[in-house]
Amino acid sequence: MESETLKKEKSDYSEPFDLDVLLGALKKGIFGKNVIFRDTIGSTNVFLKELAQRDLPEGTVVVADEQSAGLGRLGRQWFSKKGENLLFSILLRPRIPPNRLFVLTMVLALAGIDAVQKMSGISAKIKWPNDIYIGEKKLGGILTEFAVKQGVVEYVVLGMGLNVNWSPQAEHRLLYPTSSIFLETHKKVSRERLLGNLLKRFEAFYEEVLGEVNPGEGFYKRWNEKSAILEKSVVIETGKERVEGVAAGIDQDGALTLITTEGLERKFVCGDVSVQLNASEV
Ligand code: BTN
C-alpha cells in the first residue's frame, strides 16, 4: 500500500496566491505599497523593467503564479509549476555606485535563505553569485538586471524564483539537480508568508547596506559563512574566460576572490561557478 507521504508527494499542490496574506505581512514596509499580482505573466523581471522606465516607485513588487517565459541568468529559461513556487521581482532605486550593485544580489540571497530557514527549518547555502542550494541541489535563483545612466543607477530589478511546494519531475527539462522545500521536508509552506518574511528581511538588510559606504561586517561574514563554495576548488566561466582555482571569499562588494591554480589572486563580479570534485569524491 502506498504510504501517506508518497500520496502527498504525488498530489497537486498548486494553489492560487493569496495576495491579502502577503499584503498583511508587508504592512508599513517599502514593499507593501505597490504589489502587482498576475495569475500568468511572461516574466516578472521583463514586466517590472518596463514599469521601471515609467517612474514607478522603489519597492514595487511583481508576483506571479506562473511565467510563460521565465528567465534565468545567461539567457537560460526558468521553469516552474503554476501555483507551487515563488516567482517575483522587486524594483529598487538605490543611491549606490554601479560597481556596488552586486551586493544587492547577495543581500537577496541572504534574505532568501534566512526566510527559508525560519519557515521550514532548512539550512540552505548561497552558491555565488546568485543561486540558493540545498546540498547539491538548486532551490532557487536570482536574476539581477539594472540600468545605469551617466554613471548613476536608474533602477535595479531583482527577480527570484524559489522552489517551495513543487515536486520537479523529469519532464520539466531542468538544467540542474533541483529540489524544493517540500521535497526536503515533506511539508507544505505558505508561499505568501514566506515571501512576506523574505521581503521584510530584505528591507532591513537593504537599509543597512544603503546606510554605509560598505556593507557591515555582519553581512560580509554571513555571506561567507553561508557560502556553498568557500575554500573549494572551483571553475569560473565568465563568457570570456574559464579560470580554475580555490574560492577564497566574497568581498564587501559581493565579488568573489579566487586564488587561481597559478597562484594569482583575482576578483570576479559575475560568472558561472562549478565546484570540482576531488578524485576521492568522484
Ligand atoms: C537563475 O538561477 O538563472 C536565475 C533565475 C531567476 C528566476 C526568476 S523567477 C522570477 C523572475 N522572473 C524571471 O523571468 N526570472 C526571475
Short mmCIF file of C-alpha atoms and ligand atoms in Angstrom, two decimals:
data_model
loop_
_atom_site.label_atom_id
_atom_site.label_comp_id
_atom_site.label_asym_id
_atom_site.label_seq_id
_atom_site.Cartn_x
_atom_site.Cartn_y
_atom_site.Cartn_z
CA MET A 1 0.00 0.00 0.00
CA GLU A 2 1.15 3.47 -0.80
CA SER A 3 2.35 5.46 2.20
CA GLU A 4 0.72 8.76 3.17
CA THR A 5 3.94 10.62 2.34
CA LEU A 6 4.07 9.17 -1.16
CA LYS A 7 0.45 10.01 -1.80
CA LYS A 8 1.16 13.56 -0.67
CA GLU A 9 4.16 13.84 -2.95
CA LYS A 10 2.11 12.80 -5.94
CA SER A 11 -0.78 15.14 -5.23
CA ASP A 12 -1.16 18.51 -6.89
CA TYR A 13 -0.06 21.29 -4.58
CA SER A 14 -1.00 24.11 -6.84
CA GLU A 15 -2.96 26.81 -5.03
CA PRO A 16 -3.84 30.33 -6.08
CA PHE A 17 -1.72 33.02 -4.45
CA ASP A 18 -3.50 34.85 -1.62
CA LEU A 19 -2.46 38.47 -2.10
CA ASP A 20 -4.20 39.63 1.10
CA VAL A 21 -1.98 37.40 3.22
CA LEU A 22 1.12 38.90 1.59
CA LEU A 23 -0.15 42.47 1.98
CA GLY A 24 -0.91 41.78 5.65
CA ALA A 25 2.69 40.66 6.19
CA LEU A 26 4.12 43.69 4.38
CA LYS A 27 2.25 46.43 6.23
CA LYS A 28 4.28 49.63 6.76
CA GLY A 29 7.29 48.49 4.74
CA ILE A 30 8.60 49.77 1.41
CA PHE A 31 7.39 46.58 -0.29
CA GLY A 32 3.76 46.79 0.85
CA LYS A 33 2.84 49.91 -1.11
CA ASN A 34 2.69 48.65 -4.65
CA VAL A 35 2.30 44.92 -5.10
CA ILE A 36 1.18 43.68 -8.50
CA PHE A 37 -0.06 40.11 -8.78
CA ARG A 38 -0.57 38.26 -12.06
CA ASP A 39 -2.03 34.82 -12.44
CA THR A 40 0.12 34.30 -15.53
CA ILE A 41 2.81 36.55 -16.97
CA GLY A 42 5.69 36.23 -19.45
CA SER A 43 8.42 37.12 -16.97
CA THR A 44 8.09 39.20 -13.79
CA ASN A 45 11.54 40.71 -14.50
CA VAL A 46 10.69 41.78 -18.05
CA PHE A 47 7.37 43.25 -16.89
CA LEU A 48 8.95 45.15 -13.99
CA LYS A 49 11.79 46.51 -16.16
CA GLU A 50 9.18 48.05 -18.45
CA LEU A 51 7.43 49.64 -15.45
CA ALA A 52 10.77 50.82 -14.05
CA GLN A 53 11.23 53.03 -17.11
CA ARG A 54 7.94 54.75 -16.25
CA ASP A 55 8.93 56.25 -12.88
CA LEU A 56 7.35 53.56 -10.76
CA PRO A 57 8.42 53.88 -7.12
CA GLU A 58 11.12 51.90 -5.41
CA GLY A 59 9.64 48.92 -3.60
CA THR A 60 7.22 47.86 -6.36
CA VAL A 61 6.80 44.07 -6.28
CA VAL A 62 5.53 41.86 -9.09
CA VAL A 63 4.45 38.34 -8.12
CA ALA A 64 3.09 35.69 -10.46
CA ASP A 65 1.65 32.23 -10.08
CA GLU A 66 3.05 31.23 -13.44
CA GLN A 67 5.53 32.53 -16.03
CA SER A 68 5.28 31.56 -19.69
CA ALA A 69 8.79 32.84 -20.45
CA GLY A 70 10.61 32.82 -17.11
CA LEU A 71 14.23 33.92 -17.47
CA GLY A 72 17.34 32.61 -15.81
CA ARG A 73 20.85 34.02 -16.00
CA LEU A 74 22.81 33.98 -19.24
CA GLY A 75 19.66 33.76 -21.36
CA ARG A 76 18.54 30.47 -19.81
CA GLN A 77 14.91 29.59 -19.13
CA TRP A 78 13.43 29.34 -15.66
CA PHE A 79 10.88 26.54 -15.20
CA SER A 80 8.26 26.38 -12.51
CA LYS A 81 4.80 24.96 -12.00
CA LYS A 82 1.71 27.10 -11.63
CA GLY A 83 0.78 27.94 -8.06
CA GLU A 84 3.53 25.93 -6.39
CA ASN A 85 6.61 28.14 -6.17
CA LEU A 86 7.61 31.75 -5.61
CA LEU A 87 8.19 33.83 -8.72
CA PHE A 88 8.69 37.52 -8.03
CA SER A 89 10.66 40.65 -8.87
CA ILE A 90 11.32 43.81 -6.86
CA LEU A 91 12.20 47.29 -8.05
CA LEU A 92 14.95 49.27 -6.30
CA ARG A 93 16.42 52.69 -6.96
CA PRO A 94 19.49 52.60 -4.72
CA ARG A 95 21.84 55.56 -4.45
CA ILE A 96 24.99 53.50 -4.65
CA PRO A 97 27.77 53.42 -7.25
CA PRO A 98 27.16 50.91 -10.05
CA ASN A 99 30.19 48.84 -9.01
CA ARG A 100 28.46 48.02 -5.71
CA LEU A 101 25.23 46.72 -7.25
CA PHE A 102 26.24 43.08 -6.90
CA VAL A 103 25.90 43.45 -3.16
CA LEU A 104 22.12 43.51 -3.69
CA THR A 105 22.11 40.02 -5.18
CA MET A 106 23.98 38.75 -2.12
CA VAL A 107 21.60 40.54 0.20
CA LEU A 108 18.56 38.99 -1.52
CA ALA A 109 20.18 35.56 -1.36
CA LEU A 110 20.81 36.03 2.35
CA ALA A 111 17.23 37.20 2.97
CA GLY A 112 16.05 34.15 0.99
CA ILE A 113 18.00 31.57 2.96
CA ASP A 114 17.08 33.21 6.28
CA ALA A 115 13.36 33.19 5.39
CA VAL A 116 13.55 29.59 4.17
CA GLN A 117 15.26 28.60 7.43
CA LYS A 118 12.64 30.40 9.51
CA MET A 119 9.65 28.95 7.65
CA SER A 120 10.88 25.40 7.06
CA GLY A 121 13.97 24.72 9.17
CA ILE A 122 16.07 24.06 6.03
CA SER A 123 19.63 25.34 6.12
CA ALA A 124 20.33 26.41 2.55
CA LYS A 125 23.54 27.94 1.17
CA ILE A 126 24.49 30.58 -1.37
CA LYS A 127 26.27 29.39 -4.46
CA TRP A 128 27.86 32.61 -5.57
CA PRO A 129 26.71 34.74 -7.22
CA ASN A 130 23.01 34.08 -7.49
CA ASP A 131 21.97 30.56 -6.56
CA ILE A 132 20.42 29.09 -3.46
CA TYR A 133 21.38 25.48 -2.90
CA ILE A 134 20.41 22.76 -0.52
CA GLY A 135 23.21 20.20 -0.61
CA GLU A 136 23.95 19.58 -4.29
CA LYS A 137 20.51 20.69 -5.47
CA LYS A 138 19.25 24.06 -6.60
CA LEU A 139 16.44 25.53 -4.51
CA GLY A 140 16.32 28.97 -6.08
CA GLY A 141 17.99 31.54 -8.26
CA ILE A 142 18.23 35.31 -8.65
CA LEU A 143 18.28 37.34 -11.83
CA THR A 144 19.68 40.85 -11.31
CA GLU A 145 19.09 43.43 -14.03
CA PHE A 146 19.77 47.16 -13.91
CA ALA A 147 20.07 50.39 -15.86
CA VAL A 148 22.85 52.93 -15.36
CA LYS A 149 22.81 56.36 -16.99
CA GLN A 150 25.87 58.61 -16.91
CA GLY A 151 27.34 56.65 -14.03
CA VAL A 152 24.15 56.81 -11.95
CA VAL A 153 21.96 53.79 -11.16
CA GLU A 154 18.47 54.37 -12.54
CA TYR A 155 16.92 51.16 -11.36
CA VAL A 156 17.65 47.62 -10.27
CA VAL A 157 15.22 44.75 -10.79
CA LEU A 158 15.94 41.71 -8.66
CA GLY A 159 13.97 38.62 -9.66
CA MET A 160 13.85 35.45 -7.65
CA GLY A 161 12.49 32.00 -8.29
CA LEU A 162 12.27 29.81 -5.20
CA ASN A 163 11.03 26.22 -5.28
CA VAL A 164 8.51 25.87 -2.48
CA ASN A 165 5.78 23.23 -2.80
CA TRP A 166 6.93 21.70 -6.06
CA SER A 167 7.90 18.15 -6.89
CA PRO A 168 10.02 18.62 -10.02
CA GLN A 169 9.58 15.76 -12.49
CA ALA A 170 11.75 14.50 -15.34
CA GLU A 171 9.52 16.17 -17.93
CA HIS A 172 10.37 19.60 -16.56
CA ARG A 173 13.64 19.57 -18.53
CA LEU A 174 15.66 21.03 -15.68
CA LEU A 175 19.25 22.06 -16.25
CA TYR A 176 20.40 21.25 -12.71
CA PRO A 177 19.63 18.78 -9.94
CA THR A 178 16.70 20.59 -8.39
CA SER A 179 14.91 20.47 -5.07
CA SER A 180 12.14 22.31 -3.26
CA ILE A 181 11.20 23.00 0.35
CA PHE A 182 8.51 20.34 0.03
CA LEU A 183 10.91 17.71 -1.29
CA GLU A 184 13.28 18.37 1.59
CA THR A 185 10.73 18.49 4.41
CA HIS A 186 7.53 16.82 3.07
CA LYS A 187 5.72 19.82 4.45
CA LYS A 188 3.82 22.47 2.59
CA VAL A 189 4.82 26.07 3.24
CA SER A 190 2.65 29.17 2.75
CA ARG A 191 4.17 30.97 -0.23
CA GLU A 192 2.59 34.25 0.86
CA ARG A 193 4.05 34.11 4.37
CA LEU A 194 7.41 33.00 3.04
CA LEU A 195 7.54 35.93 0.62
CA GLY A 196 6.39 38.37 3.31
CA ASN A 197 9.11 37.14 5.65
CA LEU A 198 11.74 37.30 2.91
CA LEU A 199 10.87 40.85 1.85
CA LYS A 200 10.83 42.10 5.43
CA ARG A 201 14.32 40.70 5.94
CA PHE A 202 15.50 42.11 2.64
CA GLU A 203 14.21 45.55 3.60
CA ALA A 204 16.11 45.54 6.90
CA PHE A 205 19.33 44.39 5.17
CA TYR A 206 18.85 46.90 2.35
CA GLU A 207 18.59 49.81 4.76
CA GLU A 208 21.78 48.65 6.42
CA VAL A 209 23.60 48.37 3.10
CA LEU A 210 22.47 51.83 1.96
CA GLY A 211 23.45 53.38 5.26
CA GLU A 212 27.11 52.51 4.92
CA VAL A 213 29.91 53.03 2.48
CA ASN A 214 30.49 49.30 2.59
CA PRO A 215 28.01 46.74 3.86
CA GLY A 216 28.52 45.95 7.51
CA GLU A 217 31.00 43.42 8.73
CA GLY A 218 27.96 41.32 9.63
CA PHE A 219 26.87 40.80 6.02
CA TYR A 220 30.34 40.15 4.81
CA LYS A 221 30.82 37.48 7.46
CA ARG A 222 27.41 35.93 6.97
CA TRP A 223 27.54 35.50 3.22
CA ASN A 224 30.91 33.84 3.61
CA GLU A 225 29.57 31.57 6.36
CA LYS A 226 26.61 30.68 4.15
CA SER A 227 28.69 30.18 1.02
CA ALA A 228 28.46 26.77 -0.64
CA ILE A 229 31.79 27.21 -2.46
CA LEU A 230 34.18 28.70 0.08
CA GLU A 231 37.60 27.04 0.17
CA LYS A 232 36.53 24.62 -2.57
CA SER A 233 38.22 24.04 -5.90
CA VAL A 234 36.05 25.72 -8.49
CA VAL A 235 35.93 26.65 -12.15
CA ILE A 236 34.51 30.03 -13.03
CA GLU A 237 33.26 30.72 -16.53
CA THR A 238 32.65 34.36 -17.34
CA GLY A 239 31.75 34.08 -21.01
CA LYS A 240 35.18 35.49 -21.87
CA GLU A 241 37.36 33.06 -19.96
CA ARG A 242 37.41 29.91 -17.88
CA VAL A 243 39.51 30.12 -14.72
CA GLU A 244 40.30 27.38 -12.20
CA GLY A 245 41.21 27.99 -8.60
CA VAL A 246 40.12 27.96 -5.00
CA ALA A 247 37.25 30.21 -3.82
CA ALA A 248 38.88 32.32 -1.12
CA GLY A 249 35.97 34.54 -0.14
CA ILE A 250 33.30 37.01 -1.15
CA ASP A 251 34.31 40.61 -0.53
CA GLN A 252 32.29 43.58 0.69
CA ASP A 253 31.16 44.44 -2.84
CA GLY A 254 29.86 40.91 -3.40
CA ALA A 255 32.83 39.99 -5.64
CA LEU A 256 34.37 36.52 -5.49
CA THR A 257 38.07 36.30 -4.71
CA LEU A 258 39.71 33.35 -6.44
CA ILE A 259 43.23 32.04 -5.91
CA THR A 260 43.96 30.68 -9.36
CA THR A 261 45.90 27.46 -9.95
CA GLU A 262 48.77 29.76 -10.99
CA GLY A 263 48.66 31.31 -7.52
CA LEU A 264 47.22 34.66 -8.59
CA GLU A 265 44.53 36.45 -6.57
CA ARG A 266 41.71 37.51 -8.89
CA LYS A 267 38.29 39.07 -8.31
CA PHE A 268 35.12 38.33 -10.26
CA VAL A 269 31.81 40.20 -10.05
CA CYS A 270 29.89 37.68 -12.14
CA GLY A 271 30.28 34.27 -13.72
CA ASP A 272 29.13 30.70 -13.57
CA VAL A 273 30.82 28.69 -10.86
CA SER A 274 31.02 24.92 -10.69
CA VAL A 275 32.64 23.02 -7.85
CA GLN A 276 35.27 20.50 -8.84
CA LEU A 277 35.08 17.15 -7.10
CA ASN A 278 38.22 15.64 -5.58
CA ALA A 279 39.35 12.31 -7.04
CA SER A 280 38.14 10.56 -3.87
CA GLU A 281 34.66 12.02 -4.27
CA VAL A 282 34.18 11.10 -7.94
C1 BTN B 1 18.98 31.75 -12.37
O1 BTN B 1 19.20 30.91 -11.50
O2 BTN B 1 19.48 31.65 -13.51
C2 BTN B 1 18.11 32.92 -12.05
C3 BTN B 1 16.66 32.53 -12.06
C4 BTN B 1 15.72 33.68 -11.78
C5 BTN B 1 14.28 33.29 -11.96
C6 BTN B 1 13.33 34.36 -11.51
S1 BTN B 1 11.67 33.81 -11.46
C7 BTN B 1 11.11 35.44 -11.19
C8 BTN B 1 11.97 36.35 -12.04
N1 BTN B 1 11.39 36.47 -13.37
C9 BTN B 1 12.13 35.89 -14.31
O3 BTN B 1 11.85 35.81 -15.51
N2 BTN B 1 13.24 35.39 -13.73
C10 BTN B 1 13.30 35.63 -12.32
#
